[in-house]
Amino acid sequence: MKLSKYSFVIKRGSDYVLYNCWTEKMAVLEDRLREWLESGDVDHIQDIHPEFYDYLLREQFIVDNKVNEAEEVIRKWKEEEEKGDSLNIIVNSTLDCNMRCWYCYEKHRENTNLTSETISALLNLIRKKVARPELKRVHIAFFGGEPLLSFEQSVWPLLFQADELCVQHCKLFSTSFVTNSYLLSEDIISQLETLHLCNAVSFQITLDGNEETHDKVRHLASGKGSYQRILSNIRMVLRHKMPVTLRLNCTGYNIRTFVDVVSDLKNLPQEYKNFVTIDFQRVWQDAPRTDVDMPTEQKKLRELFLQEGFRVNELKHIDISRCYADKANDIVVNYNGDLYKCTARDFIPENSEGKLLPDGEMRWNEKRKLREQLKYGNQACMACRIYPLCHGSCSQVKIEAQGQSGCIRNYSDIYKTKVIRDRVDFLLESYV
């Protein structure tokens, strides 16, 4: 037996924590056990502490000498990716938008509403999938552009008919929206509440700082601000007990203004706060500022939101979850039927990975084949001790870094250790 290459001994205060970044299991070690583990003398533990040895083996802190752990990780990933129990469709109901945010990577296009032909093809796809006994659930997420621009014209007809199909075939159905929420209304909420959903409709809504800063970024084409209306619509959604992921897009310029957002939201009833998840995201186009320490500022804000009773996503940039683009039954359908796997790049023809055909079949192209070839990373990824956490980045980054022989993220060994320490800190804090 040997110590798993994914097992780390981390000193935390006066304790030593054993952590495995594949199983996410942890244990506090006595000094002598730590010494034997770090020396590689695993078999000696079996002699003097057989119960602990069995625990280490059961939780995969130690593994058989012949095991290729990277292959085991990939095998498990493949099993998860190929599960046929769910269908997750991200639909671009339009590429047009009523906002003009400076950092948006999409080129807003008028007259790009979901066509009747694409709606029909989507329903044919869903009809074929729900007929399969192994499929248990269908989720449709609306993206864009601003999906509520075409709610009555295309979003609602698709949802209504998809809901009917799922009811007929006894499948679980759910839906969500990535929206600026400016166009949300009681009428829309009331319509959504008539669907036979297994979970309440959820929304991802973004703020770009306090009112003054936000309105300089997230404004209508006319220049009119949106902050107060967005807050009002968030309250409306929460009254209906619908979950909101409140994405806070952070830059060196706006990070300190989010203190005012805490003040604007702290008087929400706790019943409402229970439906809110705060999600800090760095605007990647933002130029770094030497006078602003972003991680420190985010940590301060995270504590403020937690103190006010909000749930806050992990600030660390790495966790165990993998990208939706790597899953066989997760697809992105553009308004015109073009197929994509990634929503973080512009929806232009050159980035398309296939076409949704009128009968609901999906015809993939060479770009999709390339994604499949590269999605598990290069040899450096597979040899790396943090592979189960890092994954070598998402498959989109791997495509753009193809041919790179070393670490795709360019992490040093010191930084990899920091990734592990940060993850351990987060997990332990979550247990408290």
CSV table of C-alpha atoms in Angstrom, one decimal:
chain,number,residue,atom,x,y,z
A,1,MET,CA,0.0,0.0,0.0
A,2,LYS,CA,1.0,3.6,-0.5
A,3,LEU,CA,-0.1,7.0,0.5
A,4,SER,CA,-2.5,8.3,-2.2
A,5,LYS,CA,-0.9,11.0,-4.3
A,6,TYR,CA,-4.0,13.0,-3.7
A,7,SER,CA,-3.5,12.9,0.1
A,8,PHE,CA,-2.0,15.9,1.8
A,9,VAL,CA,-0.9,16.5,5.4
A,10,ILE,CA,-1.6,20.1,6.2
A,11,LYS,CA,-0.5,21.9,9.4
A,12,ARG,CA,-3.4,24.0,10.7
A,13,GLY,CA,-2.7,25.7,14.0
A,14,SER,CA,-1.4,23.1,16.4
A,15,ASP,CA,-3.0,20.2,14.5
A,16,TYR,CA,-2.1,18.2,11.4
A,17,VAL,CA,-5.0,17.6,9.0
A,18,LEU,CA,-5.0,14.7,6.5
A,19,TYR,CA,-7.0,15.7,3.4
A,20,ASN,CA,-7.6,13.8,0.2
A,21,CYS,CA,-8.6,16.1,-2.7
A,22,TRP,CA,-10.3,13.3,-4.6
A,23,THR,CA,-12.6,12.0,-1.8
A,24,GLU,CA,-12.6,15.3,0.1
A,25,LYS,CA,-12.2,13.3,3.3
A,26,MET,CA,-10.3,14.7,6.3
A,27,ALA,CA,-8.8,13.4,9.5
A,28,VAL,CA,-6.8,15.0,12.3
A,29,LEU,CA,-3.5,13.1,12.9
A,30,GLU,CA,-1.5,12.3,15.9
A,31,ASP,CA,2.2,13.1,15.5
A,32,ARG,CA,3.4,9.5,15.3
A,33,LEU,CA,0.7,8.6,12.6
A,34,ARG,CA,1.7,11.7,10.7
A,35,GLU,CA,5.3,10.8,10.7
A,36,TRP,CA,4.6,7.3,9.5
A,37,LEU,CA,2.4,8.6,6.7
A,38,GLU,CA,4.9,11.2,5.6
A,39,SER,CA,7.7,8.7,5.6
A,40,GLY,CA,5.7,6.4,3.4
A,41,ASP,CA,5.8,3.6,6.1
A,42,VAL,CA,2.1,2.9,5.5
A,43,ASP,CA,2.2,-0.8,6.3
A,44,HIS,CA,3.6,-0.1,9.8
A,45,ILE,CA,0.3,1.6,10.7
A,46,GLN,CA,-1.5,-1.7,10.0
A,47,ASP,CA,0.6,-3.4,12.6
A,48,ILE,CA,0.1,-0.8,15.4
A,49,HIS,CA,-3.2,0.7,14.6
A,50,PRO,CA,-5.3,-1.7,12.4
A,51,GLU,CA,-8.6,0.2,12.9
A,52,PHE,CA,-7.1,3.5,11.7
A,53,TYR,CA,-5.4,1.6,8.8
A,54,ASP,CA,-8.8,0.2,7.7
A,55,TYR,CA,-10.2,3.8,7.9
A,56,LEU,CA,-7.3,5.1,5.7
A,57,LEU,CA,-7.9,2.3,3.2
A,58,ARG,CA,-11.7,2.7,3.1
A,59,GLU,CA,-11.5,6.5,2.6
A,60,GLN,CA,-8.7,6.1,0.0
A,61,PHE,CA,-6.1,8.0,1.9
A,62,ILE,CA,-3.9,5.0,1.1
A,63,VAL,CA,-4.2,2.9,-2.0
A,64,ASP,CA,-2.8,-0.2,-3.6
A,65,ASN,CA,0.7,0.3,-5.1
A,66,LYS,CA,-0.6,-0.8,-8.5
A,67,VAL,CA,-3.5,1.6,-8.7
A,68,ASN,CA,-3.2,4.3,-11.4
A,69,GLU,CA,-5.1,7.0,-9.6
A,70,ALA,CA,-5.5,9.4,-12.5
A,71,GLU,CA,-7.1,6.6,-14.5
A,72,GLU,CA,-9.5,5.9,-11.7
A,73,VAL,CA,-10.5,9.6,-11.5
A,74,ILE,CA,-11.1,9.8,-15.3
A,75,ARG,CA,-13.1,6.6,-15.2
A,76,LYS,CA,-15.4,8.1,-12.4
A,77,TRP,CA,-15.7,11.3,-14.4
A,78,LYS,CA,-16.7,9.4,-17.5
A,79,GLU,CA,-19.4,7.6,-15.5
A,80,GLU,CA,-20.8,10.9,-14.2
A,81,GLU,CA,-20.7,12.6,-17.7
A,82,GLU,CA,-22.5,9.8,-19.4
A,83,LYS,CA,-25.3,9.4,-17.0
A,84,GLY,CA,-28.6,9.4,-18.9
A,85,ASP,CA,-30.8,10.4,-15.9
A,86,SER,CA,-30.9,14.1,-16.7
A,87,LEU,CA,-31.2,16.5,-19.6
A,88,ASN,CA,-29.9,20.1,-19.0
A,89,ILE,CA,-30.5,22.6,-21.8
A,90,ILE,CA,-29.3,26.1,-21.8
A,91,VAL,CA,-31.4,28.1,-24.2
A,92,ASN,CA,-30.4,31.5,-25.7
A,93,SER,CA,-33.9,32.9,-26.2
A,94,THR,CA,-32.3,36.0,-27.7
A,95,LEU,CA,-28.9,37.6,-28.1
A,96,ASP,CA,-30.3,41.0,-27.8
A,97,CYS,CA,-30.1,42.8,-24.4
A,98,ASN,CA,-31.7,45.9,-22.8
A,99,MET,CA,-28.4,46.6,-20.9
A,100,ARG,CA,-25.1,47.9,-22.1
A,101,CYS,CA,-22.4,46.6,-19.6
A,102,TRP,CA,-18.9,47.5,-20.7
A,103,TYR,CA,-17.4,44.0,-20.0
A,104,CYS,CA,-20.0,41.9,-21.8
A,105,TYR,CA,-18.2,39.5,-24.2
A,106,GLU,CA,-21.3,39.2,-26.4
A,107,LYS,CA,-22.1,41.4,-29.3
A,108,HIS,CA,-25.8,42.2,-28.8
A,109,ARG,CA,-27.9,41.5,-31.9
A,110,GLU,CA,-31.4,42.6,-32.7
A,111,ASN,CA,-33.9,40.3,-34.3
A,112,THR,CA,-32.4,37.2,-32.7
A,113,ASN,CA,-35.4,35.8,-30.9
A,114,LEU,CA,-35.8,32.1,-30.5
A,115,THR,CA,-37.4,31.0,-33.8
A,116,SER,CA,-40.5,28.8,-34.0
A,117,GLU,CA,-38.4,26.2,-35.9
A,118,THR,CA,-35.9,26.1,-33.0
A,119,ILE,CA,-38.7,25.8,-30.5
A,120,SER,CA,-40.1,22.9,-32.5
A,121,ALA,CA,-36.7,21.2,-32.7
A,122,LEU,CA,-36.2,21.6,-28.9
A,123,LEU,CA,-39.5,20.1,-28.2
A,124,ASN,CA,-38.7,17.2,-30.5
A,125,LEU,CA,-35.4,16.7,-28.6
A,126,ILE,CA,-37.2,16.7,-25.3
A,127,ARG,CA,-39.9,14.4,-26.6
A,128,LYS,CA,-37.3,11.8,-27.6
A,129,LYS,CA,-35.4,12.1,-24.3
A,130,VAL,CA,-38.4,11.8,-22.0
A,131,ALA,CA,-39.5,8.6,-23.7
A,132,ARG,CA,-36.4,6.9,-22.3
A,133,PRO,CA,-37.0,5.2,-19.0
A,134,GLU,CA,-33.5,6.1,-17.6
A,135,LEU,CA,-34.2,9.8,-17.9
A,136,LYS,CA,-35.6,11.2,-14.6
A,137,ARG,CA,-35.4,15.0,-14.9
A,138,VAL,CA,-35.3,17.8,-17.5
A,139,HIS,CA,-33.9,21.3,-16.7
A,140,ILE,CA,-34.2,24.3,-19.0
A,141,ALA,CA,-32.0,27.4,-18.2
A,142,PHE,CA,-32.6,30.6,-20.1
A,143,PHE,CA,-29.6,32.7,-21.0
A,144,GLY,CA,-28.8,35.3,-23.6
A,145,GLY,CA,-28.7,38.2,-24.2
A,146,GLU,CA,-31.6,39.1,-21.8
A,147,PRO,CA,-34.0,36.1,-21.9
A,148,LEU,CA,-37.0,38.1,-20.6
A,149,LEU,CA,-37.0,40.3,-23.7
A,150,SER,CA,-38.7,37.4,-25.5
A,151,PHE,CA,-40.6,35.9,-22.6
A,152,GLU,CA,-44.1,35.9,-24.2
A,153,GLN,CA,-43.0,35.3,-27.7
A,154,SER,CA,-40.7,32.3,-27.2
A,155,VAL,CA,-39.7,31.5,-23.6
A,156,TRP,CA,-43.2,30.8,-22.3
A,157,PRO,CA,-44.4,28.7,-25.3
A,158,LEU,CA,-41.3,26.5,-24.9
A,159,LEU,CA,-41.7,26.2,-21.2
A,160,PHE,CA,-45.4,25.5,-21.3
A,161,GLN,CA,-45.1,22.7,-23.9
A,162,ALA,CA,-41.9,21.2,-22.2
A,163,ASP,CA,-43.8,21.1,-19.0
A,164,GLU,CA,-46.7,19.2,-20.6
A,165,LEU,CA,-44.2,16.6,-22.0
A,166,CYS,CA,-42.6,16.1,-18.7
A,167,VAL,CA,-46.0,15.7,-17.0
A,168,GLN,CA,-47.1,13.1,-19.6
A,169,HIS,CA,-44.0,11.0,-19.1
A,170,CYS,CA,-43.8,11.5,-15.3
A,171,LYS,CA,-40.4,13.3,-15.5
A,172,LEU,CA,-39.2,15.9,-13.0
A,173,PHE,CA,-39.0,19.4,-14.6
A,174,SER,CA,-37.3,22.6,-13.5
A,175,THR,CA,-36.3,25.9,-15.0
A,176,SER,CA,-34.0,28.9,-14.2
A,177,PHE,CA,-33.0,32.2,-15.6
A,178,VAL,CA,-29.8,34.2,-15.9
A,179,THR,CA,-31.3,37.6,-16.1
A,180,ASN,CA,-30.7,41.3,-15.2
A,181,SER,CA,-34.2,41.0,-13.8
A,182,TYR,CA,-35.2,44.5,-15.1
A,183,LEU,CA,-38.2,43.1,-17.0
A,184,LEU,CA,-39.4,40.7,-14.2
A,185,SER,CA,-43.0,41.3,-13.2
A,186,GLU,CA,-45.7,39.7,-11.1
A,187,ASP,CA,-47.4,38.5,-14.3
A,188,ILE,CA,-44.3,36.6,-15.3
A,189,ILE,CA,-43.9,35.1,-11.9
A,190,SER,CA,-47.6,34.1,-11.8
A,191,GLN,CA,-47.2,32.4,-15.2
A,192,LEU,CA,-44.1,30.5,-14.0
A,193,GLU,CA,-46.0,29.4,-10.9
A,194,THR,CA,-48.5,27.5,-13.0
A,195,LEU,CA,-45.9,25.1,-14.2
A,196,HIS,CA,-45.6,21.6,-12.6
A,197,LEU,CA,-42.0,22.1,-11.4
A,198,CYS,CA,-40.1,19.9,-9.0
A,199,ASN,CA,-38.3,22.9,-7.6
A,200,ALA,CA,-39.1,26.6,-7.5
A,201,VAL,CA,-37.9,28.7,-10.4
A,202,SER,CA,-34.5,30.1,-9.7
A,203,PHE,CA,-32.8,33.3,-10.9
A,204,GLN,CA,-29.2,34.5,-11.2
A,205,ILE,CA,-29.2,38.3,-11.0
A,206,THR,CA,-26.2,40.5,-11.0
A,207,LEU,CA,-25.1,43.7,-9.2
A,208,ASP,CA,-22.1,45.7,-10.1
A,209,GLY,CA,-21.5,47.6,-6.9
A,210,ASN,CA,-23.6,50.1,-5.0
A,211,GLU,CA,-26.3,52.2,-6.7
A,212,GLU,CA,-23.9,54.9,-8.0
A,213,THR,CA,-21.3,52.4,-9.3
A,214,HIS,CA,-23.8,49.8,-10.6
A,215,ASP,CA,-25.8,52.4,-12.6
A,216,LYS,CA,-22.6,53.5,-14.4
A,217,VAL,CA,-22.1,49.9,-15.6
A,218,ARG,CA,-25.5,48.1,-15.8
A,219,HIS,CA,-27.6,50.7,-17.5
A,220,LEU,CA,-30.2,50.7,-20.3
A,221,ALA,CA,-29.2,51.7,-23.8
A,222,SER,CA,-30.7,55.1,-22.9
A,223,GLY,CA,-28.3,55.5,-20.0
A,224,LYS,CA,-31.0,55.0,-17.4
A,225,GLY,CA,-29.8,53.2,-14.2
A,226,SER,CA,-31.2,49.9,-13.0
A,227,TYR,CA,-30.1,49.4,-9.4
A,228,GLN,CA,-33.3,50.3,-7.5
A,229,ARG,CA,-35.5,48.4,-10.0
A,230,ILE,CA,-33.3,45.3,-9.7
A,231,LEU,CA,-33.5,45.4,-5.9
A,232,SER,CA,-37.3,45.8,-6.1
A,233,ASN,CA,-37.6,42.8,-8.4
A,234,ILE,CA,-35.3,40.7,-6.2
A,235,ARG,CA,-37.6,41.4,-3.3
A,236,MET,CA,-40.6,40.4,-5.4
A,237,VAL,CA,-39.0,37.1,-6.4
A,238,LEU,CA,-38.1,36.4,-2.7
A,239,ARG,CA,-41.7,37.0,-1.7
A,240,HIS,CA,-42.6,34.1,-3.9
A,241,LYS,CA,-40.0,32.0,-2.2
A,242,MET,CA,-38.0,31.6,-5.4
A,243,PRO,CA,-34.2,31.2,-5.0
A,244,VAL,CA,-31.9,34.0,-6.1
A,245,THR,CA,-28.2,33.7,-6.8
A,246,LEU,CA,-27.0,37.2,-6.4
A,247,ARG,CA,-23.9,37.5,-8.5
A,248,LEU,CA,-21.6,40.4,-7.4
A,249,ASN,CA,-19.4,41.2,-10.3
A,250,CYS,CA,-16.2,42.6,-8.7
A,251,THR,CA,-13.5,44.9,-10.1
A,252,GLY,CA,-10.8,46.9,-8.4
A,253,TYR,CA,-13.0,50.0,-8.9
A,254,ASN,CA,-16.3,48.7,-7.4
A,255,ILE,CA,-15.2,46.1,-4.8
A,256,ARG,CA,-15.4,48.5,-1.8
A,257,THR,CA,-18.8,49.8,-2.7
A,258,PHE,CA,-20.5,46.5,-2.1
A,259,VAL,CA,-20.5,47.5,1.6
A,260,ASP,CA,-23.5,49.6,0.6
A,261,VAL,CA,-25.2,46.6,-1.0
A,262,VAL,CA,-24.9,44.8,2.4
A,263,SER,CA,-26.7,47.8,4.0
A,264,ASP,CA,-29.4,47.8,1.3
A,265,LEU,CA,-30.2,44.1,1.8
A,266,LYS,CA,-29.6,43.6,5.5
A,267,ASN,CA,-33.2,44.5,6.5
A,268,LEU,CA,-34.7,41.7,4.3
A,269,PRO,CA,-36.6,39.3,6.5
A,270,GLN,CA,-34.5,36.2,7.4
A,271,GLU,CA,-37.1,34.1,5.6
A,272,TYR,CA,-36.1,36.0,2.4
A,273,LYS,CA,-32.4,35.8,3.1
A,274,ASN,CA,-32.7,32.0,3.3
A,275,PHE,CA,-33.5,32.0,-0.5
A,276,VAL,CA,-30.4,34.2,-1.4
A,277,THR,CA,-26.9,32.9,-2.2
A,278,ILE,CA,-24.2,35.6,-2.6
A,279,ASP,CA,-21.7,34.7,-5.4
A,280,PHE,CA,-18.6,36.9,-5.8
A,281,GLN,CA,-17.2,36.8,-9.3
A,282,ARG,CA,-14.2,38.7,-10.6
A,283,VAL,CA,-14.7,40.5,-13.9
A,284,TRP,CA,-11.9,38.9,-15.9
A,285,GLN,CA,-11.5,42.0,-18.2
A,286,ASP,CA,-10.7,44.1,-15.1
A,287,ALA,CA,-7.2,45.6,-15.0
A,288,PRO,CA,-5.5,44.8,-11.6
A,289,ARG,CA,-5.0,47.8,-9.2
A,290,THR,CA,-1.9,47.9,-7.0
A,291,ASP,CA,-3.9,49.8,-4.3
A,292,VAL,CA,-6.6,47.1,-4.0
A,293,ASP,CA,-6.1,43.7,-2.5
A,294,MET,CA,-9.1,41.8,-4.1
A,295,PRO,CA,-8.9,38.6,-2.0
A,296,THR,CA,-8.8,40.6,1.2
A,297,GLU,CA,-11.6,42.9,0.2
A,298,GLN,CA,-13.7,39.9,-0.9
A,299,LYS,CA,-13.1,38.1,2.4
A,300,LYS,CA,-14.2,41.2,4.4
A,301,LEU,CA,-17.4,41.4,2.3
A,302,ARG,CA,-18.1,37.7,2.7
A,303,GLU,CA,-17.9,38.0,6.4
A,304,LEU,CA,-20.3,41.0,6.3
A,305,PHE,CA,-22.9,39.1,4.3
A,306,LEU,CA,-22.5,36.0,6.5
A,307,GLN,CA,-23.1,38.2,9.6
A,308,GLU,CA,-26.3,39.4,8.1
A,309,GLY,CA,-27.6,35.9,7.6
A,310,PHE,CA,-26.9,35.3,3.9
A,311,ARG,CA,-25.5,32.2,2.4
A,312,VAL,CA,-22.2,33.0,0.5
A,313,ASN,CA,-20.5,30.8,-2.1
A,314,GLU,CA,-16.9,29.8,-1.6
A,315,LEU,CA,-14.5,32.6,-2.4
A,316,LYS,CA,-11.8,30.2,-3.5
A,317,HIS,CA,-11.4,29.9,-7.2
A,318,ILE,CA,-11.3,26.1,-7.2
A,319,ASP,CA,-13.6,23.4,-6.0
A,320,ILE,CA,-14.5,19.7,-6.7
A,321,SER,CA,-17.2,20.4,-9.3
A,322,ARG,CA,-16.6,20.1,-13.0
A,323,CYS,CA,-17.8,22.2,-15.9
A,324,TYR,CA,-21.2,21.5,-17.4
A,325,ALA,CA,-19.7,21.6,-20.8
A,326,ASP,CA,-18.0,18.2,-20.1
A,327,LYS,CA,-21.3,16.4,-19.6
A,328,ALA,CA,-23.0,14.6,-22.5
A,329,ASN,CA,-26.5,15.6,-21.6
A,330,ASP,CA,-25.7,19.3,-21.0
A,331,ILE,CA,-26.1,21.4,-24.2
A,332,VAL,CA,-26.4,25.0,-25.2
A,333,VAL,CA,-28.9,25.8,-27.9
A,334,ASN,CA,-28.8,29.2,-29.6
A,335,TYR,CA,-31.9,31.0,-30.8
A,336,ASN,CA,-31.3,29.7,-34.4
A,337,GLY,CA,-30.6,26.1,-33.4
A,338,ASP,CA,-26.8,26.3,-33.4
A,339,LEU,CA,-25.3,24.1,-30.7
A,340,TYR,CA,-22.6,25.1,-28.2
A,341,LYS,CA,-21.1,23.7,-25.0
A,342,CYS,CA,-19.7,26.8,-23.4
A,343,THR,CA,-21.6,30.0,-22.4
A,344,ALA,CA,-18.4,32.0,-21.6
A,345,ARG,CA,-17.6,32.7,-25.2
A,346,ASP,CA,-19.5,34.7,-27.8
A,347,PHE,CA,-22.2,32.8,-29.7
A,348,ILE,CA,-20.8,33.4,-33.2
A,349,PRO,CA,-20.9,30.8,-36.0
A,350,GLU,CA,-17.1,30.1,-35.6
A,351,ASN,CA,-17.7,28.9,-32.1
A,352,SER,CA,-20.6,26.6,-32.8
A,353,GLU,CA,-20.1,22.9,-32.2
A,354,GLY,CA,-23.1,21.6,-34.1
A,355,LYS,CA,-26.7,22.0,-35.1
A,356,LEU,CA,-30.0,21.0,-33.6
A,357,LEU,CA,-31.9,19.4,-36.5
A,358,PRO,CA,-35.7,19.8,-37.0
A,359,ASP,CA,-36.4,16.2,-35.7
A,360,GLY,CA,-34.6,16.9,-32.5
A,361,GLU,CA,-31.4,15.1,-33.4
A,362,MET,CA,-28.1,16.8,-32.7
A,363,ARG,CA,-25.4,16.9,-35.4
A,364,TRP,CA,-22.0,17.7,-33.8
A,365,ASN,CA,-19.0,19.0,-35.7
A,366,GLU,CA,-15.2,18.7,-35.4
A,367,LYS,CA,-15.1,21.3,-32.6
A,368,ARG,CA,-17.1,19.1,-30.3
A,369,LYS,CA,-14.8,16.1,-31.2
A,370,LEU,CA,-11.8,18.2,-30.2
A,371,ARG,CA,-13.4,19.1,-26.9
A,372,GLU,CA,-13.9,15.5,-26.1
A,373,GLN,CA,-10.3,14.6,-27.0
A,374,LEU,CA,-8.9,17.4,-24.8
A,375,LYS,CA,-11.2,17.6,-21.8
A,376,TYR,CA,-9.2,15.4,-19.4
A,377,GLY,CA,-6.1,17.5,-19.9
A,378,ASN,CA,-2.5,16.7,-20.8
A,379,GLN,CA,0.1,14.4,-19.2
A,380,ALA,CA,1.1,17.2,-16.7
A,381,CYS,CA,-2.6,17.4,-15.6
A,382,MET,CA,-2.8,13.6,-15.1
A,383,ALA,CA,0.4,13.5,-13.1
A,384,CYS,CA,-0.6,16.4,-10.9
A,385,ARG,CA,-1.4,16.0,-7.2
A,386,ILE,CA,-4.4,18.4,-7.4
A,387,TYR,CA,-5.9,16.9,-10.6
A,388,PRO,CA,-9.2,16.0,-9.0
A,389,LEU,CA,-9.7,19.6,-7.8
A,390,CYS,CA,-8.2,21.5,-10.7
A,391,HIS,CA,-9.2,19.2,-13.6
A,392,GLY,CA,-6.6,21.1,-15.6
A,393,SER,CA,-9.2,23.9,-15.9
A,394,CYS,CA,-12.4,23.7,-18.0
A,395,SER,CA,-12.5,22.1,-21.4
A,396,GLN,CA,-12.8,25.5,-23.1
A,397,VAL,CA,-9.5,26.6,-21.7
A,398,LYS,CA,-7.9,23.3,-22.6
A,399,ILE,CA,-9.0,23.8,-26.2
A,400,GLU,CA,-7.5,27.3,-26.3
A,401,ALA,CA,-4.3,25.9,-24.7
A,402,GLN,CA,-3.9,22.8,-26.9
A,403,GLY,CA,-0.3,21.9,-27.5
A,404,GLN,CA,0.8,23.3,-24.1
A,405,SER,CA,2.9,20.6,-22.4
A,406,GLY,CA,3.1,21.8,-18.8
A,407,CYS,CA,0.5,23.0,-16.3
A,408,ILE,CA,-2.3,24.6,-18.3
A,409,ARG,CA,-3.0,27.0,-15.5
A,410,ASN,CA,0.7,27.7,-15.0
A,411,TYR,CA,0.5,26.9,-11.3
A,412,SER,CA,3.7,26.6,-9.3
A,413,ASP,CA,4.1,23.9,-6.6
A,414,ILE,CA,3.8,26.6,-4.0
A,415,TYR,CA,0.5,27.8,-5.5
A,416,LYS,CA,-0.8,24.2,-5.6
A,417,THR,CA,-0.2,23.9,-1.9
A,418,LYS,CA,-2.1,27.1,-1.4
A,419,VAL,CA,-5.0,25.7,-3.3
A,420,ILE,CA,-5.1,22.7,-1.0
A,421,ARG,CA,-4.8,24.9,2.1
A,422,ASP,CA,-7.6,27.1,0.9
A,423,ARG,CA,-9.8,24.2,0.2
A,424,VAL,CA,-9.2,22.6,3.7
A,425,ASP,CA,-9.8,26.0,5.3
A,426,PHE,CA,-13.1,26.3,3.5
A,427,LEU,CA,-14.3,22.8,4.3
A,428,LEU,CA,-13.5,23.1,8.0
A,429,GLU,CA,-15.1,26.5,8.2
A,430,SER,CA,-18.2,25.0,6.5
A,431,TYR,CA,-18.4,22.3,9.2
A,432,VAL,CA,-18.5,24.8,12.1
